[in-house]
Amino acid sequence: MERTSTGVELRNLRRTFGPVVALDNLNLSLQPGELIALLGPSGCGKTTALRLLAGLDQPDSGEIIVGGRDITAIPASKRNMGMVFQSYSLFPNLTAAENVAFGLRVRRVAKPERLKRAAELLELVGLGEQRDRYPHAMSGGQAQRVALARAIAIQPDVLLLDEPLSALDAKVRTQLRDEIRRLQIEVGITTLFVTHDQEEAMAIADRVGVMRAGNLEQLDVPAVLYARPATPFVASFVGTNNAVPTTVAGDGTVEVLGRALAVATGSDEIPIGGAANALLRPESVSLVSRDGASDGSSGVVSSTSFFGSVTRLTVKLDAGQFLLVDMPSVIARDFTAGTEVMARAMTNEVVIQHQEAVALIDE
Amino acid sequence: MAAVVRRRRERHIFAWAILALIALYFMLPLVSATEFSLRENNGTHGLNAYRAIFQQTDLRDVVMLTLRLTVISVVLSLAIMVPTVTMVHLGAKKYRRLVEFISLQPLVIPPIVLVLGVVNVMPVSLLGSADLLGFEYVVLAMPFTFRALDAGLMNLDVKTIVDAARGLGASWFTVLVRIVAPNLRSGIFGAMFLTIALVLGEFTMASLMLWNTFPTWIATVGQSDASLSVALSVASLAFAWVLLVLISFADRRRKA
Amino acid sequence: MSILTQSTVAAGVRPSRAVRRRRVLRKARNLAGLLPFFVYTLIFFGAPTIMVVIKAFQDQQHHWTLANVAESIQTIYFDSFVESLKLSLWSASTGTLVGFAATYALLKTGNTWLRKIVQTAAGVFANTGGIPLAFMFIAALGTYGMVTEWLQRIGIDIYGGRWTLFGFSGLLLVYLYFQIPLMVIVILPALDAQKREWREAATNLGASTRQYWLHVGGPILFAPVAGAFLLLFANAFAAYATARALTSGTLPLVPLQIGSLLSGNVIADKANLGFALGFGMIVIVAIAMFIYNATQKRAAKWLQ
């Protein structure tokens, strides 16, 4: 489909609800045709940002620019954006086709043409046969597909998705998320996708913005977000981490599992001698069996969880702490529960945070 | 920006205005009646009319009759409806729609028509006893008692609980008394209060079957003593309201 | 079915005679358990109702006749049906409108504390009727009522013309006291079920307020509102106590006519006429309830 994509810019958006600051001067740019995922725990402001962009809410201050035009004062019904909600998206008294055609009907498109277009779009999302079905007779996944078709039927400048997969079963979630991405690329529409599921965000977004308490802590491509988190919050929210207690040594390094590691950028400022938690990814820990090995920290495998190609082992270190270690399942076969091991960090630098920062995620 | 914020507040003011107006409609008669009942002969206000209630010679008989009817209605209602509703949720599931349909029929047959039939079909001996009125009140209350108990059991998945209990060796009696009844408690309370409220306010059948219950007595008094009857009305309203407020509390506890 | 019989059936084996006998016994036991209910309702509800219907078509000598029914829809009795229907339709429409507005306004404020109060109050007011209600209004709007005197003080004499609290419009005003709360109780769940997302989705797709209500909001609410209207209609139509208390029989209304006939206030040979009137009432309310059921079924599906 040939179309020109539109860029979006959110400038200094601020929104408060009484004493609560939902958005604290948010600045965000979406490149034309890009899919940005806003990721964060409940209350971080991601949905507020989305609703401001949609026009369903008004900012206290700031501007919203779409395609170079300032649309801040334009009402929601005139913004030409497509939106998919978490649940109850569809109008229960209309069939799937009528739902999809709704935006066109409101724009006074003639009946035969709008129903034809609706049929096309339903085919596009794989629901050609469900044309005359009512929402109550559809599964959650089907309903969201129809909602998606309905949103793009009006050829919007921007597509907004408010946790569209959160109410669905796991398997449907992964299927649908890939379809949304496929469709988004095919149509080339600039998209803002809000979610609290970091796996989802990382899987489909061009860039991910991690939000916390009304602020955008980091906006980057998924790989960078994962490997080089800008703050301890981002480090703990994205992916799993082991928090290994350590102290800052005289030369500014920290000792983790028997090795001195450099402190990565984005860490908290901790003085020499101060206590810290080093955030170590499970895949950055290597295990070898204890006999013959000397460096690392000793421990015992206490349990294993099989995830298909990867197995996650829980290792109880002699010092008392539990470590999560990921390794390919073929190798994990040698590390059954009870195996005595030596654990070593396989990375050269690590993000550290204050030890009191225990409440990593607010949910 | 200021215009938008103002728009948000304005809409709510409109809503509150409508509610205030309607509240006025409901409060005025209430306030008027209360004020009237508190008027005294020399132009001041006092509780004379209410004190007069207790000086009525008929009061004792009327209260005793109303009380008797209340007890009969409540006991019979529960005795019939609790086992019935329990049973349609447990074993006789397919009868549930039939029982529900029958229970709702008293809403279709107006009490004025029902009393016409009762007076003409019941044997004279039964008509001479006030208990008949109690029996009919059970019928009038049926739509509400059924719904209260039915709703309570629907939230419960009775079948599973009972199967579990029976599987563990409990007898039917134990199951009913120790398992179903306690869970039904708020439904039972709701049914009870609704029946009581109905009995305290029922006028049609009582007056046409010529019984001197509290509501009919108020009407008789009204023909001779205005302030006394208004005081009685306000008192009976207040009492019924307290009951109904209690129902909503029992209701909300169930939903919690 | 107990766990035992279920598993036997699931195995696809024809149940043994013992199991079949147990099942029949169980069915009998269920029916026996429900017997008190059926018998009770038959005696104290079914019998009187059937009596009314039968006697409507009989004369004093127990011969079948249509004379009663014929007379019930003539002259003054016809008038009373008309008046009753008028009163019921007016109080139902007004109650529906005002009750809807009140509920909509309530939900708009979003105030949960207010909502709880209104719900409790509605339950209380919906059950207010008869003498207490009549006296309340007399105290407010009667010839020496509190509100009457207030209005007189600012120059409005509501009794100056032909209006009286004890006429048709007065009774209508009083009926609203329990009709409006009944509407609120019935429509609150339906309005509550209106999801914010529908409105927002519609707005987002470009619909104006008018378009939303025309294509989505209105159709969804039609069945609950129509159902509520019918309930209010039946409620008003059947009402006796309030009408009696306020008008003491001066207004021709069917329930009042039946009451008079029952109290022996009319000539003896008109006795069976009362049954015909009662039968007429049953027919009208039954039709209303039938329509009510029909409208609810379809809508219930949508709002699952």
mmCIF file of C-alpha atoms in Angstrom, chain A residues 228-349:
data_model
loop_
_atom_site.group_PDB
_atom_site.id
_atom_site.type_symbol
_atom_site.label_atom_id
_atom_site.label_comp_id
_atom_site.label_asym_id
_atom_site.label_seq_id
_atom_site.Cartn_x
_atom_site.Cartn_y
_atom_site.Cartn_z
ATOM 1 C CA ARG A 228 23.282 -0.787 28.103
ATOM 2 C CA PRO A 229 20.483 0.265 30.436
ATOM 3 C CA ALA A 230 20.746 3.932 31.287
ATOM 4 C CA THR A 231 19.456 3.644 34.840
ATOM 5 C CA PRO A 232 19.139 0.873 37.424
ATOM 6 C CA PHE A 233 15.377 0.984 36.993
ATOM 7 C CA VAL A 234 15.700 0.229 33.294
ATOM 8 C CA ALA A 235 18.261 -2.426 34.050
ATOM 9 C CA SER A 236 15.933 -4.197 36.454
ATOM 10 C CA PHE A 237 12.737 -3.703 34.487
ATOM 11 C CA VAL A 238 14.065 -4.996 31.177
ATOM 12 C CA GLY A 239 14.973 -8.653 31.317
ATOM 13 C CA THR A 240 15.854 -10.612 34.384
ATOM 14 C CA ASN A 241 18.742 -9.748 36.648
ATOM 15 C CA ASN A 242 20.624 -11.212 39.541
ATOM 16 C CA ALA A 243 21.368 -8.622 42.233
ATOM 17 C CA VAL A 244 24.757 -9.687 43.618
ATOM 18 C CA PRO A 245 25.905 -7.841 46.748
ATOM 19 C CA THR A 246 29.354 -6.343 46.440
ATOM 20 C CA THR A 247 31.460 -3.361 47.537
ATOM 21 C CA VAL A 248 33.213 -0.701 45.475
ATOM 22 C CA ALA A 249 36.933 -1.392 45.582
ATOM 23 C CA GLY A 250 39.729 1.158 45.794
ATOM 24 C CA ASP A 251 40.306 1.229 42.017
ATOM 25 C CA GLY A 252 36.602 1.771 41.329
ATOM 26 C CA THR A 253 35.855 -1.807 40.282
ATOM 27 C CA VAL A 254 33.530 -4.234 41.993
ATOM 28 C CA GLU A 255 34.195 -7.868 42.763
ATOM 29 C CA VAL A 256 31.502 -10.147 41.400
ATOM 30 C CA LEU A 257 31.751 -13.947 41.688
ATOM 31 C CA GLY A 258 35.476 -13.809 42.209
ATOM 32 C CA ARG A 259 36.369 -11.363 39.409
ATOM 33 C CA ALA A 260 36.863 -7.619 39.360
ATOM 34 C CA LEU A 261 34.441 -5.961 36.948
ATOM 35 C CA ALA A 262 34.308 -2.379 35.728
ATOM 36 C CA VAL A 263 31.328 -0.275 36.663
ATOM 37 C CA ALA A 264 29.134 0.374 33.583
ATOM 38 C CA THR A 265 27.629 3.742 32.710
ATOM 39 C CA GLY A 266 24.124 4.220 34.017
ATOM 40 C CA SER A 267 25.023 2.901 37.450
ATOM 41 C CA ASP A 268 24.232 4.728 40.666
ATOM 42 C CA GLU A 269 27.039 6.882 42.064
ATOM 43 C CA ILE A 270 28.487 4.880 44.930
ATOM 44 C CA PRO A 271 31.675 5.959 46.811
ATOM 45 C CA ILE A 272 34.641 3.691 47.355
ATOM 46 C CA GLY A 273 33.907 1.249 50.142
ATOM 47 C CA GLY A 274 30.177 1.650 49.692
ATOM 48 C CA ALA A 275 27.844 -1.350 49.450
ATOM 49 C CA ALA A 276 26.125 -1.986 46.112
ATOM 50 C CA ASN A 277 24.133 -4.554 44.152
ATOM 51 C CA ALA A 278 25.695 -5.654 40.870
ATOM 52 C CA LEU A 279 23.043 -6.477 38.235
ATOM 53 C CA LEU A 280 24.125 -9.608 36.457
ATOM 54 C CA ARG A 281 22.119 -11.202 33.647
ATOM 55 C CA PRO A 282 21.443 -14.969 33.965
ATOM 56 C CA GLU A 283 23.050 -15.608 30.584
ATOM 57 C CA SER A 284 26.195 -13.791 31.732
ATOM 58 C CA VAL A 285 26.928 -16.382 34.409
ATOM 59 C CA SER A 286 28.925 -19.458 33.482
ATOM 60 C CA LEU A 287 28.941 -22.661 35.494
ATOM 61 C CA VAL A 288 31.585 -25.329 35.600
ATOM 62 C CA SER A 289 31.628 -28.376 37.782
ATOM 63 C CA ARG A 290 33.540 -27.866 40.998
ATOM 64 C CA ASP A 291 36.300 -30.484 40.718
ATOM 65 C CA GLY A 292 39.294 -29.008 39.069
ATOM 66 C CA ALA A 293 37.969 -25.462 38.882
ATOM 67 C CA SER A 294 39.335 -22.790 41.145
ATOM 68 C CA ASP A 295 38.060 -19.375 40.202
ATOM 69 C CA GLY A 296 34.544 -18.132 40.746
ATOM 70 C CA SER A 297 32.135 -18.642 43.638
ATOM 71 C CA SER A 298 31.212 -22.120 44.752
ATOM 72 C CA GLY A 299 27.682 -23.309 45.079
ATOM 73 C CA VAL A 300 25.176 -26.086 44.465
ATOM 74 C CA VAL A 301 22.445 -26.345 41.809
ATOM 75 C CA SER A 302 19.195 -26.329 43.765
ATOM 76 C CA SER A 303 16.604 -26.586 40.946
ATOM 77 C CA THR A 304 16.183 -26.344 37.203
ATOM 78 C CA SER A 305 13.386 -25.059 34.938
ATOM 79 C CA PHE A 306 13.142 -26.291 31.380
ATOM 80 C CA PHE A 307 12.161 -23.684 28.776
ATOM 81 C CA GLY A 308 12.757 -25.609 25.606
ATOM 82 C CA SER A 309 16.063 -24.461 24.128
ATOM 83 C CA VAL A 310 17.138 -22.738 27.315
ATOM 84 C CA THR A 311 17.163 -24.057 30.850
ATOM 85 C CA ARG A 312 17.195 -21.786 33.846
ATOM 86 C CA LEU A 313 19.081 -23.099 36.846
ATOM 87 C CA THR A 314 18.840 -21.841 40.380
ATOM 88 C CA VAL A 315 22.196 -22.061 42.108
ATOM 89 C CA LYS A 316 22.616 -21.663 45.844
ATOM 90 C CA LEU A 317 25.988 -20.074 46.508
ATOM 91 C CA ASP A 318 27.951 -21.063 49.603
ATOM 92 C CA ALA A 319 27.635 -17.464 50.710
ATOM 93 C CA GLY A 320 23.880 -18.123 50.932
ATOM 94 C CA GLN A 321 22.598 -16.161 47.942
ATOM 95 C CA PHE A 322 20.526 -17.617 45.068
ATOM 96 C CA LEU A 323 21.665 -17.047 41.473
ATOM 97 C CA LEU A 324 19.609 -17.528 38.313
ATOM 98 C CA VAL A 325 21.701 -18.966 35.501
ATOM 99 C CA ASP A 326 20.546 -19.508 31.892
ATOM 100 C CA MET A 327 22.261 -22.022 29.641
ATOM 101 C CA PRO A 328 21.431 -24.047 26.518
ATOM 102 C CA SER A 329 19.457 -27.111 27.548
ATOM 103 C CA VAL A 330 21.908 -29.535 25.983
ATOM 104 C CA ILE A 331 24.618 -28.295 28.335
ATOM 105 C CA ALA A 332 22.243 -28.052 31.275
ATOM 106 C CA ARG A 333 21.850 -31.804 31.156
ATOM 107 C CA ASP A 334 25.118 -32.112 33.069
ATOM 108 C CA PHE A 335 23.979 -29.742 35.786
ATOM 109 C CA THR A 336 21.170 -31.539 37.536
ATOM 110 C CA ALA A 337 19.989 -30.586 41.004
ATOM 111 C CA GLY A 338 22.627 -31.282 43.580
ATOM 112 C CA THR A 339 25.592 -30.731 41.252
ATOM 113 C CA GLU A 340 28.425 -28.809 42.881
ATOM 114 C CA VAL A 341 29.538 -25.941 40.695
ATOM 115 C CA MET A 342 31.719 -22.870 40.389
ATOM 116 C CA ALA A 343 29.926 -19.767 39.095
ATOM 117 C CA ARG A 344 31.761 -17.015 37.204
ATOM 118 C CA ALA A 345 30.684 -13.753 35.600
ATOM 119 C CA MET A 346 31.282 -13.740 31.862
ATOM 120 C CA THR A 347 31.009 -10.010 31.318
ATOM 121 C CA ASN A 348 33.616 -7.295 31.834
ATOM 122 C CA GLU A 349 31.436 -4.532 33.174
#
